[in-house]
Amino acid sequence: MDDSIQNEAGVLRQNSAGYFHLTWLPGSTNQTAVQQLLEKLLQQLQQTGCTRLLSDQRQLGAYKDELVSWLVVDWLPRTVATPYLQRTAILPPTQLYVRMQTMKKPLVATGWSAAPFRSKKMPLPGY
């Protein structure tokens, strides 16, 4: 990816260390913008062969149930069914409710597991 891709939901760029970095912007709850950015991420994963993602969700706002349903029922199953995204590191939302919303439903729906980092050092770029 030559340049970053940005819309009102966030910024997506490919890091030179070999992973995609998705930064969610404050108030990034517009369903169309979120869906467009996630579809672009999936497209970029397929085109580049890059299999790692750092998702910075610290500024993320609460999603409406319709968007969470789309994520859990549509986007995540399509993404999990491919070999394109193998590892994801998440900087969780600072708001507790949003953190619970963004972590629990997707993990249950996909069967993924999550574990906190044991140190304050982020294990990038070789996470």
PDB file of C-alpha atoms in Angstrom:
ATOM      1  CA  MET A   1       0.000   0.000   0.000  1.00  0.00           C
ATOM      2  CA  ASP A   2       1.584   3.254  -1.086  1.00  0.00           C
ATOM      3  CA  ASP A   3      -0.342   5.646   1.141  1.00  0.00           C
ATOM      4  CA  SER A   4      -2.519   5.356   4.150  1.00  0.00           C
ATOM      5  CA  ILE A   5      -6.249   4.947   3.692  1.00  0.00           C
ATOM      6  CA  GLN A   6      -8.369   7.194   5.856  1.00  0.00           C
ATOM      7  CA  ASN A   7     -12.025   7.924   6.340  1.00  0.00           C
ATOM      8  CA  GLU A   8     -14.043   9.262   9.268  1.00  0.00           C
ATOM      9  CA  ALA A   9     -13.712   5.930  11.114  1.00  0.00           C
ATOM     10  CA  GLY A  10      -9.953   5.515  11.069  1.00  0.00           C
ATOM     11  CA  VAL A  11      -6.609   5.270   9.324  1.00  0.00           C
ATOM     12  CA  LEU A  12      -5.172   2.112   7.759  1.00  0.00           C
ATOM     13  CA  ARG A  13      -1.551   1.874   6.719  1.00  0.00           C
ATOM     14  CA  GLN A  14       0.965  -0.858   6.078  1.00  0.00           C
ATOM     15  CA  ASN A  15       3.967  -0.611   8.354  1.00  0.00           C
ATOM     16  CA  SER A  16       7.418  -1.214   6.918  1.00  0.00           C
ATOM     17  CA  ALA A  17       7.935  -3.852   9.640  1.00  0.00           C
ATOM     18  CA  GLY A  18       5.427  -6.080   7.865  1.00  0.00           C
ATOM     19  CA  TYR A  19       2.072  -5.498   9.516  1.00  0.00           C
ATOM     20  CA  PHE A  20      -1.007  -3.360   8.996  1.00  0.00           C
ATOM     21  CA  HIS A  21      -1.717  -0.652  11.527  1.00  0.00           C
ATOM     22  CA  LEU A  22      -5.374   0.343  11.914  1.00  0.00           C
ATOM     23  CA  THR A  23      -5.998   3.359  14.122  1.00  0.00           C
ATOM     24  CA  TRP A  24      -9.618   4.021  15.002  1.00  0.00           C
ATOM     25  CA  LEU A  25     -10.452   7.723  15.294  1.00  0.00           C
ATOM     26  CA  PRO A  26     -12.504   9.291  18.103  1.00  0.00           C
ATOM     27  CA  GLY A  27     -16.203   8.739  17.573  1.00  0.00           C
ATOM     28  CA  SER A  28     -15.612   6.142  14.848  1.00  0.00           C
ATOM     29  CA  THR A  29     -19.116   4.720  15.028  1.00  0.00           C
ATOM     30  CA  ASN A  30     -20.396   5.509  11.515  1.00  0.00           C
ATOM     31  CA  GLN A  31     -21.382   2.067  10.267  1.00  0.00           C
ATOM     32  CA  THR A  32     -20.694   2.748   6.599  1.00  0.00           C
ATOM     33  CA  ALA A  33     -17.243   4.198   7.316  1.00  0.00           C
ATOM     34  CA  VAL A  34     -16.295   1.327   9.646  1.00  0.00           C
ATOM     35  CA  GLN A  35     -17.468  -1.267   7.125  1.00  0.00           C
ATOM     36  CA  GLN A  36     -15.574   0.429   4.291  1.00  0.00           C
ATOM     37  CA  LEU A  37     -12.364   0.510   6.314  1.00  0.00           C
ATOM     38  CA  LEU A  38     -12.643  -3.140   7.368  1.00  0.00           C
ATOM     39  CA  GLU A  39     -13.433  -4.236   3.803  1.00  0.00           C
ATOM     40  CA  LYS A  40     -10.392  -2.288   2.601  1.00  0.00           C
ATOM     41  CA  LEU A  41      -8.279  -4.011   5.267  1.00  0.00           C
ATOM     42  CA  LEU A  42      -9.416  -7.444   4.085  1.00  0.00           C
ATOM     43  CA  GLN A  43      -8.692  -6.469   0.481  1.00  0.00           C
ATOM     44  CA  GLN A  44      -5.203  -5.239   1.408  1.00  0.00           C
ATOM     45  CA  LEU A  45      -4.468  -8.413   3.386  1.00  0.00           C
ATOM     46  CA  GLN A  46      -5.406 -10.488   0.329  1.00  0.00           C
ATOM     47  CA  GLN A  47      -3.366  -8.371  -2.086  1.00  0.00           C
ATOM     48  CA  THR A  48      -0.200  -8.075  -0.014  1.00  0.00           C
ATOM     49  CA  GLY A  49       0.009 -11.426   1.746  1.00  0.00           C
ATOM     50  CA  CYS A  50       0.602  -9.575   5.014  1.00  0.00           C
ATOM     51  CA  THR A  51      -0.937 -11.600   7.866  1.00  0.00           C
ATOM     52  CA  ARG A  52      -0.548  -9.334  10.902  1.00  0.00           C
ATOM     53  CA  LEU A  53      -2.583  -6.421  12.230  1.00  0.00           C
ATOM     54  CA  LEU A  54      -2.141  -3.893  15.014  1.00  0.00           C
ATOM     55  CA  SER A  55      -5.555  -2.431  15.822  1.00  0.00           C
ATOM     56  CA  ASP A  56      -5.402   0.705  17.960  1.00  0.00           C
ATOM     57  CA  GLN A  57      -8.879   0.948  19.467  1.00  0.00           C
ATOM     58  CA  ARG A  58      -8.053   3.303  22.337  1.00  0.00           C
ATOM     59  CA  GLN A  59     -10.256   6.126  20.980  1.00  0.00           C
ATOM     60  CA  LEU A  60     -13.064   3.871  19.764  1.00  0.00           C
ATOM     61  CA  GLY A  61     -16.657   4.742  20.645  1.00  0.00           C
ATOM     62  CA  ALA A  62     -19.518   2.339  21.343  1.00  0.00           C
ATOM     63  CA  TYR A  63     -20.979   0.638  18.275  1.00  0.00           C
ATOM     64  CA  LYS A  64     -24.660   0.236  17.562  1.00  0.00           C
ATOM     65  CA  ASP A  65     -25.937  -3.339  17.722  1.00  0.00           C
ATOM     66  CA  GLU A  66     -26.405  -3.396  13.932  1.00  0.00           C
ATOM     67  CA  LEU A  67     -22.696  -2.775  13.355  1.00  0.00           C
ATOM     68  CA  VAL A  68     -21.658  -5.349  15.965  1.00  0.00           C
ATOM     69  CA  SER A  69     -23.976  -7.878  14.278  1.00  0.00           C
ATOM     70  CA  TRP A  70     -22.417  -7.173  10.866  1.00  0.00           C
ATOM     71  CA  LEU A  71     -18.956  -7.584  12.338  1.00  0.00           C
ATOM     72  CA  VAL A  72     -19.783 -10.859  14.082  1.00  0.00           C
ATOM     73  CA  VAL A  73     -22.063 -12.417  11.442  1.00  0.00           C
ATOM     74  CA  ASP A  74     -20.461 -11.169   8.218  1.00  0.00           C
ATOM     75  CA  TRP A  75     -16.951  -9.696   8.350  1.00  0.00           C
ATOM     76  CA  LEU A  76     -15.288 -11.831  11.026  1.00  0.00           C
ATOM     77  CA  PRO A  77     -16.440 -15.188   9.573  1.00  0.00           C
ATOM     78  CA  ARG A  78     -15.241 -14.160   6.097  1.00  0.00           C
ATOM     79  CA  THR A  79     -11.914 -13.047   7.521  1.00  0.00           C
ATOM     80  CA  VAL A  80     -11.397 -16.080   9.769  1.00  0.00           C
ATOM     81  CA  ALA A  81     -12.164 -18.429   6.862  1.00  0.00           C
ATOM     82  CA  THR A  82      -9.144 -17.093   4.954  1.00  0.00           C
ATOM     83  CA  PRO A  83      -5.425 -17.453   5.642  1.00  0.00           C
ATOM     84  CA  TYR A  84      -4.956 -13.695   5.348  1.00  0.00           C
ATOM     85  CA  LEU A  85      -5.209 -12.534   8.960  1.00  0.00           C
ATOM     86  CA  GLN A  86      -3.263 -14.785  11.306  1.00  0.00           C
ATOM     87  CA  ARG A  87      -2.254 -12.502  14.180  1.00  0.00           C
ATOM     88  CA  THR A  88      -3.834  -9.417  15.648  1.00  0.00           C
ATOM     89  CA  ALA A  89      -2.570  -7.217  18.442  1.00  0.00           C
ATOM     90  CA  ILE A  90      -5.177  -4.916  19.946  1.00  0.00           C
ATOM     91  CA  LEU A  91      -4.684  -1.767  21.954  1.00  0.00           C
ATOM     92  CA  PRO A  92      -8.074  -1.910  23.707  1.00  0.00           C
ATOM     93  CA  PRO A  93     -10.535   0.954  24.069  1.00  0.00           C
ATOM     94  CA  THR A  94     -10.046   3.146  27.103  1.00  0.00           C
ATOM     95  CA  GLN A  95     -13.784   3.164  27.883  1.00  0.00           C
ATOM     96  CA  LEU A  96     -14.680   0.000  29.806  1.00  0.00           C
ATOM     97  CA  TYR A  97     -18.088  -0.516  28.162  1.00  0.00           C
ATOM     98  CA  VAL A  98     -16.592  -0.170  24.692  1.00  0.00           C
ATOM     99  CA  ARG A  99     -13.770  -2.543  25.625  1.00  0.00           C
ATOM    100  CA  MET A 100     -16.278  -5.184  26.702  1.00  0.00           C
ATOM    101  CA  GLN A 101     -18.365  -4.654  23.555  1.00  0.00           C
ATOM    102  CA  THR A 102     -15.433  -4.984  21.165  1.00  0.00           C
ATOM    103  CA  MET A 103     -13.820  -7.985  22.785  1.00  0.00           C
ATOM    104  CA  LYS A 104     -16.441 -10.397  24.103  1.00  0.00           C
ATOM    105  CA  LYS A 105     -18.830 -10.860  21.145  1.00  0.00           C
ATOM    106  CA  PRO A 106     -16.153 -11.287  18.453  1.00  0.00           C
ATOM    107  CA  LEU A 107     -14.167 -13.744  20.571  1.00  0.00           C
ATOM    108  CA  VAL A 108     -17.217 -15.867  21.311  1.00  0.00           C
ATOM    109  CA  ALA A 109     -18.384 -15.765  17.675  1.00  0.00           C
ATOM    110  CA  THR A 110     -15.027 -16.750  16.188  1.00  0.00           C
ATOM    111  CA  GLY A 111     -13.653 -19.049  18.852  1.00  0.00           C
ATOM    112  CA  TRP A 112     -10.508 -16.916  19.028  1.00  0.00           C
ATOM    113  CA  SER A 113      -8.625 -16.587  22.256  1.00  0.00           C
ATOM    114  CA  ALA A 114      -7.112 -13.480  23.763  1.00  0.00           C
ATOM    115  CA  ALA A 115      -4.287 -13.034  26.220  1.00  0.00           C
ATOM    116  CA  PRO A 116      -2.895  -9.841  27.692  1.00  0.00           C
ATOM    117  CA  PHE A 117       0.726  -8.952  27.195  1.00  0.00           C
ATOM    118  CA  ARG A 118       2.762  -9.744  30.288  1.00  0.00           C
ATOM    119  CA  SER A 119       4.950  -6.680  30.073  1.00  0.00           C
ATOM    120  CA  LYS A 120       4.419  -3.049  29.260  1.00  0.00           C
ATOM    121  CA  LYS A 121       6.650  -3.387  26.190  1.00  0.00           C
ATOM    122  CA  MET A 122       4.709  -3.955  23.009  1.00  0.00           C
ATOM    123  CA  PRO A 123       6.209  -6.973  21.223  1.00  0.00           C
ATOM    124  CA  LEU A 124       6.424  -5.236  17.859  1.00  0.00           C
ATOM    125  CA  PRO A 125       7.493  -5.604  15.171  1.00  0.00           C
ATOM    126  CA  GLY A 126       7.909  -9.354  15.624  1.00  0.00           C
ATOM    127  CA  TYR A 127       4.737 -10.069  17.599  1.00  0.00           C
TER     128      TYR A 127
END
